[in-house]
PDB file of C-alpha atoms in Angstrom:
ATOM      1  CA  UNK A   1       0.000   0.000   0.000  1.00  0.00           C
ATOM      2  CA  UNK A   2       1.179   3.285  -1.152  1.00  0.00           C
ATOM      3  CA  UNK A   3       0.408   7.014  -0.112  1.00  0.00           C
ATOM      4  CA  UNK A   4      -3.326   7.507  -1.867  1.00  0.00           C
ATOM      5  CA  UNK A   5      -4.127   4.309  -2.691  1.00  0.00           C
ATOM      6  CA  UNK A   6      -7.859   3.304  -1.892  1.00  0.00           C
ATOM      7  CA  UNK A   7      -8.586   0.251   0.402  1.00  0.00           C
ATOM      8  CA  UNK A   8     -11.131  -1.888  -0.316  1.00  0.00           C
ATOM      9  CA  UNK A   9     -14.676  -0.833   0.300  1.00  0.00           C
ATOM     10  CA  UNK A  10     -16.966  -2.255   3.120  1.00  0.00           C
ATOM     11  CA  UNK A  11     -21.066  -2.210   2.442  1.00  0.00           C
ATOM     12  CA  UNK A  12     -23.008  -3.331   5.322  1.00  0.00           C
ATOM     13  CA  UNK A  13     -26.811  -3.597   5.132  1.00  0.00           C
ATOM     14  CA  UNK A  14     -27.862  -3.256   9.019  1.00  0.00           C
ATOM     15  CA  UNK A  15     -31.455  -4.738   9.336  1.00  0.00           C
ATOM     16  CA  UNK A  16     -34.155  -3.679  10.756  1.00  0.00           C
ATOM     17  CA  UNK A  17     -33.387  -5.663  14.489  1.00  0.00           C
ATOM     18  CA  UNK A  18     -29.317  -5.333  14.043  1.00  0.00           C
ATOM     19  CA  UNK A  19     -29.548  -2.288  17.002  1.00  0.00           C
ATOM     20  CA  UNK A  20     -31.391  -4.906  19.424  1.00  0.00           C
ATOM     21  CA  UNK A  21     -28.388  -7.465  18.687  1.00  0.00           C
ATOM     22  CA  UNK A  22     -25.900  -4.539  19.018  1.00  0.00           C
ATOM     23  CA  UNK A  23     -27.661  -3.637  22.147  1.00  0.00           C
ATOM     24  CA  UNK A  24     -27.414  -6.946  23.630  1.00  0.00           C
ATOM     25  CA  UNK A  25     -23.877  -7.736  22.527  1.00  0.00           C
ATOM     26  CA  UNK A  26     -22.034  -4.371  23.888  1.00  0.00           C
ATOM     27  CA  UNK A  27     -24.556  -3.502  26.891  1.00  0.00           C
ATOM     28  CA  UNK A  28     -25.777   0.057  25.123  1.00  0.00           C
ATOM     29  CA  UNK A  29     -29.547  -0.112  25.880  1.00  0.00           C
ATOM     30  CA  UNK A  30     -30.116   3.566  25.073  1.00  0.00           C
ATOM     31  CA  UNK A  31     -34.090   3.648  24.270  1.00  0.00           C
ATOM     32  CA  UNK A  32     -33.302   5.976  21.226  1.00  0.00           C
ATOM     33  CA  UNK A  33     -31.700   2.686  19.349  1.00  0.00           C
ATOM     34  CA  UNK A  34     -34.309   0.184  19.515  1.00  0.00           C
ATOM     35  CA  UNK A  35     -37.414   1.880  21.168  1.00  0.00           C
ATOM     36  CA  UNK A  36     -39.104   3.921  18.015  1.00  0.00           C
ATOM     37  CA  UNK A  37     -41.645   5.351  19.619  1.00  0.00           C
ATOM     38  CA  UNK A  38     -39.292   6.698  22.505  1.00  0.00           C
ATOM     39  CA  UNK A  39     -37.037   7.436  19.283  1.00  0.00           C
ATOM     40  CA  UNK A  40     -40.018   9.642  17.695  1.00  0.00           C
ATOM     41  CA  UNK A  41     -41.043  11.098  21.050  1.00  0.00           C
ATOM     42  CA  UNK A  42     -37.264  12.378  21.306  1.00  0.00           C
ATOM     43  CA  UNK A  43     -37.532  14.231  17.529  1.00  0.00           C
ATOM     44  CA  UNK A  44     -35.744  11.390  15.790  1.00  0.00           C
ATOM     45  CA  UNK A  45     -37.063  10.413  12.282  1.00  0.00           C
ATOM     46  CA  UNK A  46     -37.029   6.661  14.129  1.00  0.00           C
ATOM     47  CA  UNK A  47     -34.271   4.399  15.949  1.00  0.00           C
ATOM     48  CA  UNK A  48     -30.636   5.087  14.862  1.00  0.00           C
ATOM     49  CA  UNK A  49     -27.653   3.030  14.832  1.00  0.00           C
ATOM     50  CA  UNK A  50     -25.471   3.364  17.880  1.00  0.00           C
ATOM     51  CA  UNK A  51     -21.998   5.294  16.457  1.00  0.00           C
ATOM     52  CA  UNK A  52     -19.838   2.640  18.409  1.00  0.00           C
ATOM     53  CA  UNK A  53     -21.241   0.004  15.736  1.00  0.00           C
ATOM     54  CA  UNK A  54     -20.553   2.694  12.877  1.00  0.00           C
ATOM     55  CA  UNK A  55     -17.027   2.638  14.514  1.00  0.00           C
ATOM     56  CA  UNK A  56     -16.900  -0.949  14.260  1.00  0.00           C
ATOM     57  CA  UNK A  57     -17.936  -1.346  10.738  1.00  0.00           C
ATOM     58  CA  UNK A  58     -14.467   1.010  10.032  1.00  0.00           C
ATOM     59  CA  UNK A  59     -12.375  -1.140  12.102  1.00  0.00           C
ATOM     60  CA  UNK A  60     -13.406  -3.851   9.907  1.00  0.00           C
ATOM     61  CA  UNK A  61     -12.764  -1.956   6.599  1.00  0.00           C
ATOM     62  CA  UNK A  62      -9.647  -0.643   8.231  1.00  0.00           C
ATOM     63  CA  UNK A  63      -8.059  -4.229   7.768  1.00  0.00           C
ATOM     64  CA  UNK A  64      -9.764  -5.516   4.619  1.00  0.00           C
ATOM     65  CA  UNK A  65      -6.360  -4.667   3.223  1.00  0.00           C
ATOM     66  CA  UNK A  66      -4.198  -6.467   5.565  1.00  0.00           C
ATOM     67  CA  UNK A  67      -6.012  -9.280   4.901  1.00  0.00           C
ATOM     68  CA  UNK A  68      -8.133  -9.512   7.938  1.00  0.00           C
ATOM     69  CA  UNK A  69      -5.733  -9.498  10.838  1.00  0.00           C
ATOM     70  CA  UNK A  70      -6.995  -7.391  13.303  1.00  0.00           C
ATOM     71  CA  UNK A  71      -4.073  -8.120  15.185  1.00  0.00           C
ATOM     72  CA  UNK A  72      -2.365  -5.125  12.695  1.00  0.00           C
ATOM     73  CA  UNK A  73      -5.027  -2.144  13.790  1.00  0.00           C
ATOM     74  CA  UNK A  74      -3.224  -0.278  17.008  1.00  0.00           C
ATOM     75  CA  UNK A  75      -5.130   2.729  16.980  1.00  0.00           C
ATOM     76  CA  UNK A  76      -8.626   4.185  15.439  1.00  0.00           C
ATOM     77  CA  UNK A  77     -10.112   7.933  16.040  1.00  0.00           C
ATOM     78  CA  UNK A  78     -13.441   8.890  14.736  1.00  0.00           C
ATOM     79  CA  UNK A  79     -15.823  11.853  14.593  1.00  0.00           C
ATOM     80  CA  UNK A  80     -19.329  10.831  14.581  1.00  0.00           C
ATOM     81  CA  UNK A  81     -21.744  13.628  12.860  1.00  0.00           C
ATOM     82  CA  UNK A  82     -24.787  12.430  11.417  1.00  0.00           C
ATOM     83  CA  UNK A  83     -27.310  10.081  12.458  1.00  0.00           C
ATOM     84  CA  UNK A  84     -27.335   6.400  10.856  1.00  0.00           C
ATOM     85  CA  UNK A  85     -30.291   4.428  10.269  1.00  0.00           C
ATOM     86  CA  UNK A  86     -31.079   0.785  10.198  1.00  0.00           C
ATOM     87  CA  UNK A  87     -32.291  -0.678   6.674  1.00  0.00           C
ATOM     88  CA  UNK A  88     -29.838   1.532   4.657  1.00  0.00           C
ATOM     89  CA  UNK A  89     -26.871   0.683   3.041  1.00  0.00           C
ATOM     90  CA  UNK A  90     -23.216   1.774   5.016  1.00  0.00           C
ATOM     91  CA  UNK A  91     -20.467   2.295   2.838  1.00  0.00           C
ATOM     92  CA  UNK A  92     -17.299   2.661   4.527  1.00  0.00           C
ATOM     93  CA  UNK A  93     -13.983   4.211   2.457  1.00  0.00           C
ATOM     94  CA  UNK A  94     -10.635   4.771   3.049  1.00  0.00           C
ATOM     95  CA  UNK A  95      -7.116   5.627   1.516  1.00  0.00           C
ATOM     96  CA  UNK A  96      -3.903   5.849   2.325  1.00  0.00           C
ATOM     97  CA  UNK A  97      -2.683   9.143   3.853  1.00  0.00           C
ATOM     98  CA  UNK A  98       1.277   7.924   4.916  1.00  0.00           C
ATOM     99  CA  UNK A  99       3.115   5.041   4.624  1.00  0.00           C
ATOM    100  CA  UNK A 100       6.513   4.242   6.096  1.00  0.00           C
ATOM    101  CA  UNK A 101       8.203   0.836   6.243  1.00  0.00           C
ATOM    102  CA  UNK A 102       5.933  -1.013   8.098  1.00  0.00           C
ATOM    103  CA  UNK A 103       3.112   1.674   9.625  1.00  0.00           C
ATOM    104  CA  UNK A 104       0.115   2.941   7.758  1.00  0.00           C
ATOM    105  CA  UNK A 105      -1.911   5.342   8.603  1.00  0.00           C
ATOM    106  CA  UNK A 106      -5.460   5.394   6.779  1.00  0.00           C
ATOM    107  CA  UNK A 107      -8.425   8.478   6.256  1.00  0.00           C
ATOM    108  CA  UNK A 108     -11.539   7.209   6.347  1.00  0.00           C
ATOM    109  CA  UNK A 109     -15.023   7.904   6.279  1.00  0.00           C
ATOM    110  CA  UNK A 110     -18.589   5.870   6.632  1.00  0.00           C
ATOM    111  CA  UNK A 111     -21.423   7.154   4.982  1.00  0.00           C
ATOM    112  CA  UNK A 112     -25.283   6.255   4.234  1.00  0.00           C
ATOM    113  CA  UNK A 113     -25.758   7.702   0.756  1.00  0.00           C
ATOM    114  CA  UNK A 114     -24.624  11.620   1.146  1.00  0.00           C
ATOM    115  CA  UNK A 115     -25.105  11.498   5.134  1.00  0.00           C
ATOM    116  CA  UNK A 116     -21.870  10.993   6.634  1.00  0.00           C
ATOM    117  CA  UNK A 117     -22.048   9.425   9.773  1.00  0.00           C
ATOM    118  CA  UNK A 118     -18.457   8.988  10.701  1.00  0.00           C
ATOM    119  CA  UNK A 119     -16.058  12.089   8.918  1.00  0.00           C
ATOM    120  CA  UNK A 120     -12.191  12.405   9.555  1.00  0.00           C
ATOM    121  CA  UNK A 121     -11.680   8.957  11.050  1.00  0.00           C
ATOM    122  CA  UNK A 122      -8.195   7.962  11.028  1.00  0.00           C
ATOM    123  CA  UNK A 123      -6.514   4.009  11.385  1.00  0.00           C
ATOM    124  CA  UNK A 124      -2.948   3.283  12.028  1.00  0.00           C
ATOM    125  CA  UNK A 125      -2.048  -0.327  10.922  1.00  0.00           C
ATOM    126  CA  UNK A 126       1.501  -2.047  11.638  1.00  0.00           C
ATOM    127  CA  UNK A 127       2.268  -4.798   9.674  1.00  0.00           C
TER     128      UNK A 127
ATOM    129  CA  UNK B   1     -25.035  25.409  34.060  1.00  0.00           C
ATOM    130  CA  UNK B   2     -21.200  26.444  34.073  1.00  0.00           C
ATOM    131  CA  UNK B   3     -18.751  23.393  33.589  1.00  0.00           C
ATOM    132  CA  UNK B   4     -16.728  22.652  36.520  1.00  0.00           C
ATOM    133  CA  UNK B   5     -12.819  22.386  35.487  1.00  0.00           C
ATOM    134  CA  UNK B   6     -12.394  21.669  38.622  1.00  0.00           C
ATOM    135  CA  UNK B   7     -13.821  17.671  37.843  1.00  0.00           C
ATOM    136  CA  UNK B   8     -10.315  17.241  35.694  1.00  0.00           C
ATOM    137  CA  UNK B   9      -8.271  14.546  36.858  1.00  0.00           C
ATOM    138  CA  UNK B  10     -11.104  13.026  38.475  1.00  0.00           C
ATOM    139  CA  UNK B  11     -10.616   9.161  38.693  1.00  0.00           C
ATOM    140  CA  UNK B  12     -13.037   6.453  39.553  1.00  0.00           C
ATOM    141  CA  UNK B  13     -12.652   2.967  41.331  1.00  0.00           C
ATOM    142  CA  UNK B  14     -11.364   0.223  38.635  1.00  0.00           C
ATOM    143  CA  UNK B  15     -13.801  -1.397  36.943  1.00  0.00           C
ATOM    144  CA  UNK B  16     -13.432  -5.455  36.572  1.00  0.00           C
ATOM    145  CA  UNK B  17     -14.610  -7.388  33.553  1.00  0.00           C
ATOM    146  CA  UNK B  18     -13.976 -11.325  32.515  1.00  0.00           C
ATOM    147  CA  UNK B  19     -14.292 -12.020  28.975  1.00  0.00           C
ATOM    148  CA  UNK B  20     -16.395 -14.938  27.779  1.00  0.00           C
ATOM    149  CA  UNK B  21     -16.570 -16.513  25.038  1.00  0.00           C
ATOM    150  CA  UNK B  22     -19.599 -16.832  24.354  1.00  0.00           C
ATOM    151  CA  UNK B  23     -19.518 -12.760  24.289  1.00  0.00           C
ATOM    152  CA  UNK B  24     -16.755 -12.322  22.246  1.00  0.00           C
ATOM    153  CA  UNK B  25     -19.012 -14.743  19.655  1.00  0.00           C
ATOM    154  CA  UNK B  26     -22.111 -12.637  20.178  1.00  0.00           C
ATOM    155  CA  UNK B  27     -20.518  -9.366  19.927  1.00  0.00           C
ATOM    156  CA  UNK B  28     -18.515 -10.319  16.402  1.00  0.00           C
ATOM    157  CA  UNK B  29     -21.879 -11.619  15.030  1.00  0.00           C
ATOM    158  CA  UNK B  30     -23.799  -8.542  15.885  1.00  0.00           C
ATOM    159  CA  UNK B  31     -20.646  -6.338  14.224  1.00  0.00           C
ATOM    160  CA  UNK B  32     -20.626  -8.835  11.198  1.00  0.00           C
ATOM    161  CA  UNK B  33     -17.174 -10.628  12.437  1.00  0.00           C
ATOM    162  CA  UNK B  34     -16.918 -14.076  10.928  1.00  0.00           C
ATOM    163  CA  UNK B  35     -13.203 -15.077  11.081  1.00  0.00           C
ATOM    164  CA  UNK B  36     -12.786 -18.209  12.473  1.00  0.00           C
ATOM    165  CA  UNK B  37     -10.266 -16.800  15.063  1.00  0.00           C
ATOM    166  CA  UNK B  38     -12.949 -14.560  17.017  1.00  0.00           C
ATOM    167  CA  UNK B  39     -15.680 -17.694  16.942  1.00  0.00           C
ATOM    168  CA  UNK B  40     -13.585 -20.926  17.025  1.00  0.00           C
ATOM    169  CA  UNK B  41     -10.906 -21.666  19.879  1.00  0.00           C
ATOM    170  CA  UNK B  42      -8.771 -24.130  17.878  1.00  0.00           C
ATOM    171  CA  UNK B  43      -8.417 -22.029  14.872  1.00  0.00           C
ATOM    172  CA  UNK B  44      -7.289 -18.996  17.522  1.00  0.00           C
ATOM    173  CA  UNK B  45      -5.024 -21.862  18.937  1.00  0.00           C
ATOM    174  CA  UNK B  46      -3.767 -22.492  15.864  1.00  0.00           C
ATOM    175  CA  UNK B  47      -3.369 -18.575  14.784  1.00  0.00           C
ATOM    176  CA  UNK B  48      -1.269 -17.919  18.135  1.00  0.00           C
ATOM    177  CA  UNK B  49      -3.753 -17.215  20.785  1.00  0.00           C
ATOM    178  CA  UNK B  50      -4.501 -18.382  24.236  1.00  0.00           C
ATOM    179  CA  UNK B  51      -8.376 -18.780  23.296  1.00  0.00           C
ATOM    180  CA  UNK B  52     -11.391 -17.153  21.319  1.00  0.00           C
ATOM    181  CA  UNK B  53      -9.716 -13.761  20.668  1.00  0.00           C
ATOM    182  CA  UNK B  54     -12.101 -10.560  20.730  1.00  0.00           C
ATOM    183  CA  UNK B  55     -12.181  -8.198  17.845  1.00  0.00           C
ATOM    184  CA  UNK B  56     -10.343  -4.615  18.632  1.00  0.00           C
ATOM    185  CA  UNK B  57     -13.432  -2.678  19.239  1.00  0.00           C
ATOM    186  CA  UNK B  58     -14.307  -5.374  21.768  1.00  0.00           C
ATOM    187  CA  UNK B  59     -12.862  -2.738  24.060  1.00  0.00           C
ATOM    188  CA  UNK B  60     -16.040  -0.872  24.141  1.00  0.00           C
ATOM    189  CA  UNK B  61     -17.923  -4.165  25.675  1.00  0.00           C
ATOM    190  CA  UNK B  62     -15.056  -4.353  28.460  1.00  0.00           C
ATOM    191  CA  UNK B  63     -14.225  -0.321  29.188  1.00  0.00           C
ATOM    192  CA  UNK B  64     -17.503   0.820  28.733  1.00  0.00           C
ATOM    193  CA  UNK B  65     -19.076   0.222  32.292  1.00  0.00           C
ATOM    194  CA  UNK B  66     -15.493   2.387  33.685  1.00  0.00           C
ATOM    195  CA  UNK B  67     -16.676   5.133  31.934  1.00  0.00           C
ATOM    196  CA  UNK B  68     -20.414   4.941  32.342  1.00  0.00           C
ATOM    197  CA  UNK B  69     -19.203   5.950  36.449  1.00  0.00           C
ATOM    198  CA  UNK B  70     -18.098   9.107  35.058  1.00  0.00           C
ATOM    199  CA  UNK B  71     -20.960   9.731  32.497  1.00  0.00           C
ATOM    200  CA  UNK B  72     -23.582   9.231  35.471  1.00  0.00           C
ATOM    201  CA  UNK B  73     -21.505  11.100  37.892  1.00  0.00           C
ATOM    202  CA  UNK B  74     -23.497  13.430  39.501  1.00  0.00           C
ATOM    203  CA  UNK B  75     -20.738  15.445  40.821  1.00  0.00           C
ATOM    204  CA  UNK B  76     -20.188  16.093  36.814  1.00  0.00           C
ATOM    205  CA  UNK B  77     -23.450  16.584  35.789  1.00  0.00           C
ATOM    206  CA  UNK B  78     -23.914  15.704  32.349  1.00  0.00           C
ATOM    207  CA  UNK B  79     -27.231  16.581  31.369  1.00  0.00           C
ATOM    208  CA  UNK B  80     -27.489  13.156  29.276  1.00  0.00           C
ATOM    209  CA  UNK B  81     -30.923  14.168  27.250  1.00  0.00           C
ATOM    210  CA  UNK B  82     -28.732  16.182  25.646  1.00  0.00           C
ATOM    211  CA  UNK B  83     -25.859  14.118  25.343  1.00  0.00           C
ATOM    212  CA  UNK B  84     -23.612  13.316  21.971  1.00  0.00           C
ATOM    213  CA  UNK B  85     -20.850  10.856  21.745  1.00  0.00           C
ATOM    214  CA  UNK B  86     -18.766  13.518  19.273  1.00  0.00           C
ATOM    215  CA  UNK B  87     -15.600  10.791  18.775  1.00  0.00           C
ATOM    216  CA  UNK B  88     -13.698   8.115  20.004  1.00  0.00           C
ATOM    217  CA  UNK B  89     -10.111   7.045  19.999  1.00  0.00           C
ATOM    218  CA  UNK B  90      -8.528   3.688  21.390  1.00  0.00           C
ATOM    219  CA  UNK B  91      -5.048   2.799  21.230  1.00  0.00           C
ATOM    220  CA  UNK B  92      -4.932  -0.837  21.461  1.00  0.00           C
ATOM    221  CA  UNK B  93      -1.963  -3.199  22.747  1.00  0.00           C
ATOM    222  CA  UNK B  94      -1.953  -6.837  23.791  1.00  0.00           C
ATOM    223  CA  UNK B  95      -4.896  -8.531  22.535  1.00  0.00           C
ATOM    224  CA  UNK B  96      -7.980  -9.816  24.840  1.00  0.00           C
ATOM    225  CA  UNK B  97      -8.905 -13.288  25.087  1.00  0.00           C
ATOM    226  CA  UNK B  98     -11.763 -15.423  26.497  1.00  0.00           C
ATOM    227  CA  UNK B  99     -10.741 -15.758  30.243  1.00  0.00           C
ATOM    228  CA  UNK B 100      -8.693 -12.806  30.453  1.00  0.00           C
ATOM    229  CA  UNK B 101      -9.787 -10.200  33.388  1.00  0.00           C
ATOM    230  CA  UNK B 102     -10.059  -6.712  32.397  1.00  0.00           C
ATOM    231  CA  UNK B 103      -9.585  -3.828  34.900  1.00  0.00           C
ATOM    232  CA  UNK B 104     -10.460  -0.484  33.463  1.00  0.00           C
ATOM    233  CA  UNK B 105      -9.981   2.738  34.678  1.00  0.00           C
ATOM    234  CA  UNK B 106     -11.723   6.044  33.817  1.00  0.00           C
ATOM    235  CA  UNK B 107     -10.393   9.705  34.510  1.00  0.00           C
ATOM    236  CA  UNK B 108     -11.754  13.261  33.629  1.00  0.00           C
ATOM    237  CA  UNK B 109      -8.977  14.341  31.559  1.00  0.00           C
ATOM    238  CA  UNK B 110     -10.891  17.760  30.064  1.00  0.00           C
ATOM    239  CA  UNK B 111     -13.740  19.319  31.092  1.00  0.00           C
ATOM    240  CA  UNK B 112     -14.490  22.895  28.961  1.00  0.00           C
ATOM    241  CA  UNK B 113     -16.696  25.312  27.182  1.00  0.00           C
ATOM    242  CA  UNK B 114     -16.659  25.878  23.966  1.00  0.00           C
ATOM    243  CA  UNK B 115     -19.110  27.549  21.261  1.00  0.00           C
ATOM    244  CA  UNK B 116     -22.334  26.564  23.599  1.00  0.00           C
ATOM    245  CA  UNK B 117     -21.316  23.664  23.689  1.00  0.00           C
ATOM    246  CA  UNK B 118     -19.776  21.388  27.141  1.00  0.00           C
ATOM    247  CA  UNK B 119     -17.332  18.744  26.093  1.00  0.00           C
ATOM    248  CA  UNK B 120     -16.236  16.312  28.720  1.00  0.00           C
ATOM    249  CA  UNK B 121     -13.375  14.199  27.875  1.00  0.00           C
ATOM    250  CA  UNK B 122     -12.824  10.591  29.905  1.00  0.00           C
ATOM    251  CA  UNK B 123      -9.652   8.862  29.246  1.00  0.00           C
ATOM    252  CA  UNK B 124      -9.968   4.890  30.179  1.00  0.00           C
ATOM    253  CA  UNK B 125      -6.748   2.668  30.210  1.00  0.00           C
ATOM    254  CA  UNK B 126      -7.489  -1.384  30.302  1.00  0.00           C
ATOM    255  CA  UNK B 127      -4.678  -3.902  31.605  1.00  0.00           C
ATOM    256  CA  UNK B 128      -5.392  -7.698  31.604  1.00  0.00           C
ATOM    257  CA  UNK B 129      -4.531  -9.738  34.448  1.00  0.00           C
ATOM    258  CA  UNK B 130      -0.711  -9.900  33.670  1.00  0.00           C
ATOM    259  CA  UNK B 131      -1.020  -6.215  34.236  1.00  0.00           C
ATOM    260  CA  UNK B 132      -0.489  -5.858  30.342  1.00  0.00           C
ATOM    261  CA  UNK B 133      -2.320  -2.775  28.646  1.00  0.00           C
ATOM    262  CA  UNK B 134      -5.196  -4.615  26.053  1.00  0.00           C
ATOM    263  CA  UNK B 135      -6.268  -0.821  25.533  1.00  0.00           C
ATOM    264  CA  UNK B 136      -6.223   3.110  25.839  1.00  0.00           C
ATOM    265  CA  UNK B 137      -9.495   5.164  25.167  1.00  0.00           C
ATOM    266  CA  UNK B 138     -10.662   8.605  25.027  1.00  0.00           C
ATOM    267  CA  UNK B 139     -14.370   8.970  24.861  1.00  0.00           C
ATOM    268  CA  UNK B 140     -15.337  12.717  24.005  1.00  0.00           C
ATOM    269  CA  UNK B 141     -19.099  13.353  24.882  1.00  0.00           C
ATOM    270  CA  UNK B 142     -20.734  16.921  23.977  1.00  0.00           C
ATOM    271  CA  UNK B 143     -23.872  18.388  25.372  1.00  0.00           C
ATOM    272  CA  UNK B 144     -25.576  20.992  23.938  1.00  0.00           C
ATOM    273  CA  UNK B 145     -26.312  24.231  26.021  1.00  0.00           C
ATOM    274  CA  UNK B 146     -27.505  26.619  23.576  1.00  0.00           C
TER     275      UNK B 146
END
């Protein structure tokens, strides 16, 4: 991998019950995820994704091009600005900003069509 | 309500956490995780592991409850109807294993004002039971005043 050189892309399709099993799995009950009235009564279009599974989706896109070895992500900041949904499609990008010897450091974004939930996140692979 | 700078450097009790397998399984399913090393103990084994190996942003599953004392402190006052998780950072360094025993813990490391807008920033470092750091975050979390 080379300074500017895209990484592989990562589309995720979260259903419609993926925030319950999020909510389960990491403890994050937060009624505005997976209660859409409560999500309504709070001014929300409906339930939205929890950011800390937005984050996740990039630390799996961060290593598509290490070939999976998560063992090579050591560090991962993110910024998370709009709201995701469930039942849309979550692209997640990235290229390479430096590379020397063995460290790379990636920009990288995830979006739902033109709303981008998570802007200026950076990953720092050694490999 | 003001923020009170004084809360920086404000630390909380350490915050214990054993990791199961079964959770590790449940959490990489619900993040789409299917490698064989974060489901299956022999291929972790085989990859160099002790057991089932979490995925890196496992962290959040094991840190998260350090943190929460500082997010419900009352002392700090976060006003969380109005709460945003504005971004996240983790360092990460050995990785966590089913029957590893996390200790977290969570300080205040900024409190401030800015553009009507309170940020409180909690720093949370993790060590496994060999003492070992698994991982380092900083949680930013932004309530709107204005």
């Amino acid at each position: 991998m080379k300074e500017g050189d895209q990484i592989p892309e990562l589309k995720v399709t979260p259903d419609k019950y993926l925030p319950h099993r999020y909510a389960g799995a990491s403890g994050d009950f937060n009624p505005i995820h997976i209660d859409p009235e409560f999500a309504k009564a709070v001014g929300l279009p409906g339930t939205i994704l929890h950011g800390l599974y937005g984050m996740a989706l990039v630390a799996r896109a961060a290593i598509l091009g290490v070939e999976g070895d998560a063992r090579s992500l050591k560090r991962l900041s993110v910024q998370f600005r709009g709201m995701g949904f469930p039942e849309q499609e979550v692209t997640v990008t990235g290229s390479v900003k430096e590379a020397s010897g063995d460290r790379i450091v990636l920009e990288m974004e995830a979006a739902q069509g033109d709303n981008r939930i998570i802007r200026n996140a950076e990953a720092e692979l050694e490999l | 309500m003001a923020v009170d700078e004084s809360k920086k450097g404000k630390s909380y009790p350490p915050f214990e956490y054993e990791v199961g397998r079964e959770k590790i399984r449940e959490y990489s399913n619900a993040i789409g995780v299917h490698a064989p090393v974060h489901h299956d103990r022999e291929a972790a084994r085989a990859a160099g592991f002790r057991d089932v190996v979490a995925p890196p942003m496992f962290a959040v599953v094991y840190s998260a409850g350090s943190v929460a004392q500082g997010v419900l402190d009352p002392e700090l006052g976060i006003n969380l109807g109005r709460m945003l998780h504005g971004s996240q950072e983790f360092v990460w360094g050995e990785p966590v294993c089913s029957g590893d025993t996390i200790v977290t813990t969570t300080t205040v490391s900024d409190v401030y004002e800015r553009a009507g807008m309170e940020f409180y920033v909690f720093e949370s470092v993790s060590k496994n039971q060999d003492g070992q750091e698994t991982v380092r975050g900083t949680w930013t979390n932004i309530v709107r005043t204005g």
